[in-house]
Amino acid sequence: MRRIRVGLLGLGTVGSGVFKALKSNRDVILKRTDLLFEISGILVRDRQKRREVDGIQPLLTTRFEQLLEQKVDVVLEAIGGVEPARTYIERALKAGCHVVTANKELIAKHGVELDALAQEKGVQLLYEASVGGGIPVLGTLRHLLKSNRIHRFSAILNGTTNYILTRMETEGISFDQALAEAQQKGYAEADPTSDVDGLDAAYKLAILGRLTFEVDVPVSQVSCRGIRDINPWELQLARSLGYRIKLLAQGEQYGEKGPLSLQVGPALLPFSHPLARIEGVHNAVHLEGDIVQDVTLVGQGAGERPTASAMVEDLCNVCCLPADHGCSAGEATLLPVDTGGSRFLFLETRESITQAKVAEVREVLRQIGLAVTDVSALREGKNGLAIILRRWDPSYPAVLLAELGLDVTHVVDRPVFGAVSSSDPALAASVS
Amino acid sequence: MRRIRVGLLGLGTVGSGVFKALKSNRDVILKRTDLLFEISGILVRDRQKRREVDGIQPLLTTRFEQLLEQKVDVVLEAIGGVEPARTYIERALKAGCHVVTANKELIAKHGVELDALAQEKGVQLLYEASVGGGIPVLGTLRHLLKSNRIHRFSAILNGTTNYILTRMETEGISFDQALAEAQQKGYAEADPTSDVDGLDAAYKLAILGRLTFEVDVPVSQVSCRGIRDINPWELQLARSLGYRIKLLAQGEQYGEKGPLSLQVGPALLPFSHPLARIEGVHNAVHLEGDIVQDVTLVGQGAGERPTASAMVEDLCNVCCLPADHGCSAGEATLLPVDTGGSRFLFLETRESITQAKVAEVREVLRQIGLAVTDVSALREGKNGLAIILRRWDPSYPAVLLAELGLDVTHVVDRPVFGAVSSSDPALAASVS
Ligand SMILES: NC(=O)c1ccc[n+]([C@@H]2O[C@H](COP(=O)([O-])OP(=O)(O)OC[C@H]3O[C@@H](n4cnc5c(N)ncnc54)[C@H](OP(=O)(O)O)[C@@H]3O)[C@@H](O)[C@H]2O)c1
Ligand SMILES: NC(=O)c1ccc[n+]([C@@H]2O[C@H](COP(=O)([O-])OP(=O)(O)OC[C@H]3O[C@@H](n4cnc5c(N)ncnc54)[C@H](OP(=O)(O)O)[C@@H]3O)[C@@H](O)[C@H]2O)c1
């Protein structure tokens, strides 16, 4: 039996989850790994705050130094944000401690230098919980898909927005209503900006992109759009065409050591795509490798227990598995967002769109120079018009608006991911 | 750089896949693991056979001894069947070689003793490819979900039958037609018995059950039913009720160290279940852990490349990751198959079933003593009648037949998995 002294930073949602899991699963962990974890101290902001966990008072401290003085072997960081988390992690690594963190913002912004510091000090820095909550995505990349070249991945990395989109689509409620519901259920923060504007997903995408393609990915260069401008009509029109709209994080490398495209934004997925059916707060990652073909991992992307699970697994793994320092090959070359390809255009209108209007739209599209086969779908609804085009030019919306004289309240265009077709007509029919 | 000498047993679908992957991905592997794999020899049955792979002739041998004499570090077994694979693996382990195999039959039947032998000899025996093809299921259990108690899993572990069921449902073709199609596409063997009767899935279930629940699972005690008696009408009636029929491998433990239930057989899954949408030759495993909650892994369950991927990953891992010998706690106590719970009853009839007949059926069910709320669904079709009952007794089909005087050609009842309800009415409506 090896005793491992653990210093815990933060006792919020994730920190308490870790504390409870280490207690409830102590025997399983000991049996399987021969490791006995002891929490030597817990750093919090406020020692007087009422805590959910009993008998914890003597462990609490507000001074990081005091925690380090306990000669801990591993520091678990569950504070969040860049500072003081970054300083604490640096000091822990320099003191020869392994570090496990759930902090996606910090790892997205400073992962490269912190990884290098860990390597220099001969300790490990693991951050499974920072991407996909309980889903062992990073471990799968590091240890289980070592020999594969992954050339593309697509992922749903933010449970809050996936929950909001699911509710808007199935209940027909507005973004604001769905957000309020998510906040009430504890799925969204009081300040939901980071989730709904896609920033949280962009942090995770930057981390996943770096580990997958083995190049440094500056998070500031990841293209990022959120879901604030999506409304329920758009979701339902897309559905009637055989698609669902998801906040998708995508990464692709063009050729070995080639440039990358990394983007977060709403995109249409055909029903047949493995990510189209990911509902509510679930996250999922779809990887495409040259030997394994495709692998999809699905699970709970956040929440006390799943996130704690990832941190506790990391805690076992810093003690059991060898370090994997990857092999970063310098900074990534990021391509600008591709606005070509297939695209979904949605015009929200004050009036109902009639079949006669649809005929007019077809005529305008023809005049623009689009062939019949370029228009893969055209659907009118009570509150708008949806078109899927196989060829796209950013000028199309303006031309359509000018020609049609519609009273348009909202124009959006979105990329269509995967094969453009109503690949599951039975499903499409069911909601049209 | 570490040079690793590899002896390959078998150069069929999987063996050639491994050979090609080691060649095509040599640089990636070397860069990431610092390992250089060299194939020292390849055991085949027939040296004269024409081979797909060029320049391989000098490596071929038909004598296992000759291969071992080359002082190989790792033996990869891709022959299949119990003998001579078992003898070769034993001799390799005794000679101090690590062993990687794709052989589910062998590991299901003799995994316990072979694992023990490997442990005794201080070498590793890995068999990721034996369960779920390219999907890293076993690695996830061994290394990434170490601290979780997994109390239940459900899985689709046979791609051939999943392909057949998918085609029968979507095309309305018979079992025989779908099987012929699968054989033509190379998804099914000339002798499909092991796949369609559920044996292949039972082997994999036994392996998965042993690693998940950490007890020895005698494969002979796994309850096993195949898909030969399923017909397209049944699939479509189930679908009209909001379910899909899948060949499901299920494992559950009742209480810590409690008895197990392990069964393979067709079961109904509501559309909302993560496995309901697994199409064609894909495999999937849905795990439920006490901290992580649920994790689903999906990917290609067979085929040259995905299977080779799993073997090559294992090959890297025997050299990079520490052994995980699990902690088997004696032999499993297996519960008999539970015939209670919710159940789907399907009566295939020569005549069309009318609404009047349905009223009669309701009356008979009432007479048997079932409340209105016990009957969750009742649907008539051109070729039969489908009922979902929340309470079940094996005598029900006989009573119904006796009372109704229908010309029934086929009676089947199947378990219903997950919550009994048409949980996705839109989908259900789409096919009714
Ligand atoms: N919540 C999730 O589901 C989830 C999922 C994946 C990753 N994460 C990541 O996990 C981290 C923690 O999230 P959380 O939801 O657990 O946050 P939280 O509930 O807000 O808890 C934060 C904890 O850190 C402590 N803390 C904050 N600032 C501190 C400071 N300057 N010095 C000392 N202690 C400080 C707080 O102390 P007091 O208790 O005294 O206020 C509190 O215990 C974040 O990086 C987050 O992105 C969270
Ligand atoms: N195929 C898949 O997609 C898949 C997926 C997962 C797991 N697996 C497992 O992988 C293993 C191999 O499957 P496979 O599809 O590659 O089989 P296969 O195509 O039939 O190839 C078998 C190979 O083994 C050789 N062999 C057979 N008996 C032998 C003996 N007594 N002595 C020496 N060599 C012998 C054959 O030699 P010759 O070439 O000279 O005939 C052939 O090269 C099986 O355990 C299978 O269950 C297969």
PDB file of C-alpha atoms in Angstrom, chain A residues 32-33 128 136 139-140 143-144 146 312-314 316-318 320-322, chain B residues 124 126 128 136-147 314 317-318 320-325:
ATOM      1  CA  ARG A  32      -7.253  -1.940  -7.679  1.00  0.00           C
ATOM      2  CA  THR A  33      -4.257   0.375  -7.413  1.00  0.00           C
ATOM      3  CA  GLU A 128      -8.907  15.092 -18.054  1.00  0.00           C
ATOM      4  CA  PRO A 136     -12.122   9.941 -20.686  1.00  0.00           C
ATOM      5  CA  GLY A 139      -6.763   9.548 -21.665  1.00  0.00           C
ATOM      6  CA  THR A 140      -8.082   7.845 -24.780  1.00  0.00           C
ATOM      7  CA  HIS A 143      -2.860   6.113 -23.979  1.00  0.00           C
ATOM      8  CA  LEU A 144      -5.387   4.211 -26.043  1.00  0.00           C
ATOM      9  CA  LYS A 146      -1.349   6.325 -29.543  1.00  0.00           C
ATOM     10  CA  VAL A 312      -9.968  11.009  -9.287  1.00  0.00           C
ATOM     11  CA  GLU A 313      -9.007   8.880 -12.294  1.00  0.00           C
ATOM     12  CA  ASP A 314      -6.253  11.383 -13.076  1.00  0.00           C
ATOM     13  CA  CYS A 316      -4.785   7.411  -9.778  1.00  0.00           C
ATOM     14  CA  ASN A 317      -3.084   7.802 -13.135  1.00  0.00           C
ATOM     15  CA  VAL A 318      -0.377  10.251 -12.040  1.00  0.00           C
ATOM     16  CA  CYS A 320       0.112   4.504 -11.956  1.00  0.00           C
ATOM     17  CA  LEU A 321       0.666   5.489 -15.560  1.00  0.00           C
ATOM     18  CA  PRO A 322       3.822   6.894 -17.125  1.00  0.00           C
TER      19      PRO A 322
ATOM     20  CA  GLN B 124       1.530  -8.965 -20.206  1.00  0.00           C
ATOM     21  CA  LEU B 126      -3.621  -7.951 -23.755  1.00  0.00           C
ATOM     22  CA  GLU B 128      -8.381  -5.269 -26.649  1.00  0.00           C
ATOM     23  CA  PRO B 136     -10.842   0.878 -26.714  1.00  0.00           C
ATOM     24  CA  VAL B 137     -13.293  -0.729 -24.274  1.00  0.00           C
ATOM     25  CA  LEU B 138     -10.947  -2.848 -22.220  1.00  0.00           C
ATOM     26  CA  GLY B 139      -8.297  -0.136 -21.978  1.00  0.00           C
ATOM     27  CA  THR B 140     -10.943   2.278 -20.762  1.00  0.00           C
ATOM     28  CA  LEU B 141     -11.941  -0.183 -18.031  1.00  0.00           C
ATOM     29  CA  ARG B 142      -8.361  -1.051 -17.092  1.00  0.00           C
ATOM     30  CA  HIS B 143      -6.771   2.353 -17.105  1.00  0.00           C
ATOM     31  CA  LEU B 144      -9.298   5.147 -17.431  1.00  0.00           C
ATOM     32  CA  LEU B 145     -12.174   4.068 -15.172  1.00  0.00           C
ATOM     33  CA  LYS B 146     -10.130   2.470 -12.423  1.00  0.00           C
ATOM     34  CA  SER B 147     -11.762   4.198  -9.494  1.00  0.00           C
ATOM     35  CA  ASP B 314      -2.020  -3.148 -27.347  1.00  0.00           C
ATOM     36  CA  ASN B 317       0.824  -0.599 -24.454  1.00  0.00           C
ATOM     37  CA  VAL B 318       2.567  -3.816 -23.437  1.00  0.00           C
ATOM     38  CA  CYS B 320       4.520   1.496 -22.361  1.00  0.00           C
ATOM     39  CA  LEU B 321       1.856   0.887 -19.744  1.00  0.00           C
ATOM     40  CA  PRO B 322       2.162  -1.107 -16.552  1.00  0.00           C
ATOM     41  CA  ALA B 323       0.414  -4.471 -16.288  1.00  0.00           C
ATOM     42  CA  ASP B 324      -3.067  -4.443 -14.855  1.00  0.00           C
ATOM     43  CA  HIS B 325      -3.825  -7.860 -13.505  1.00  0.00           C
TER      44      HIS B 325
END
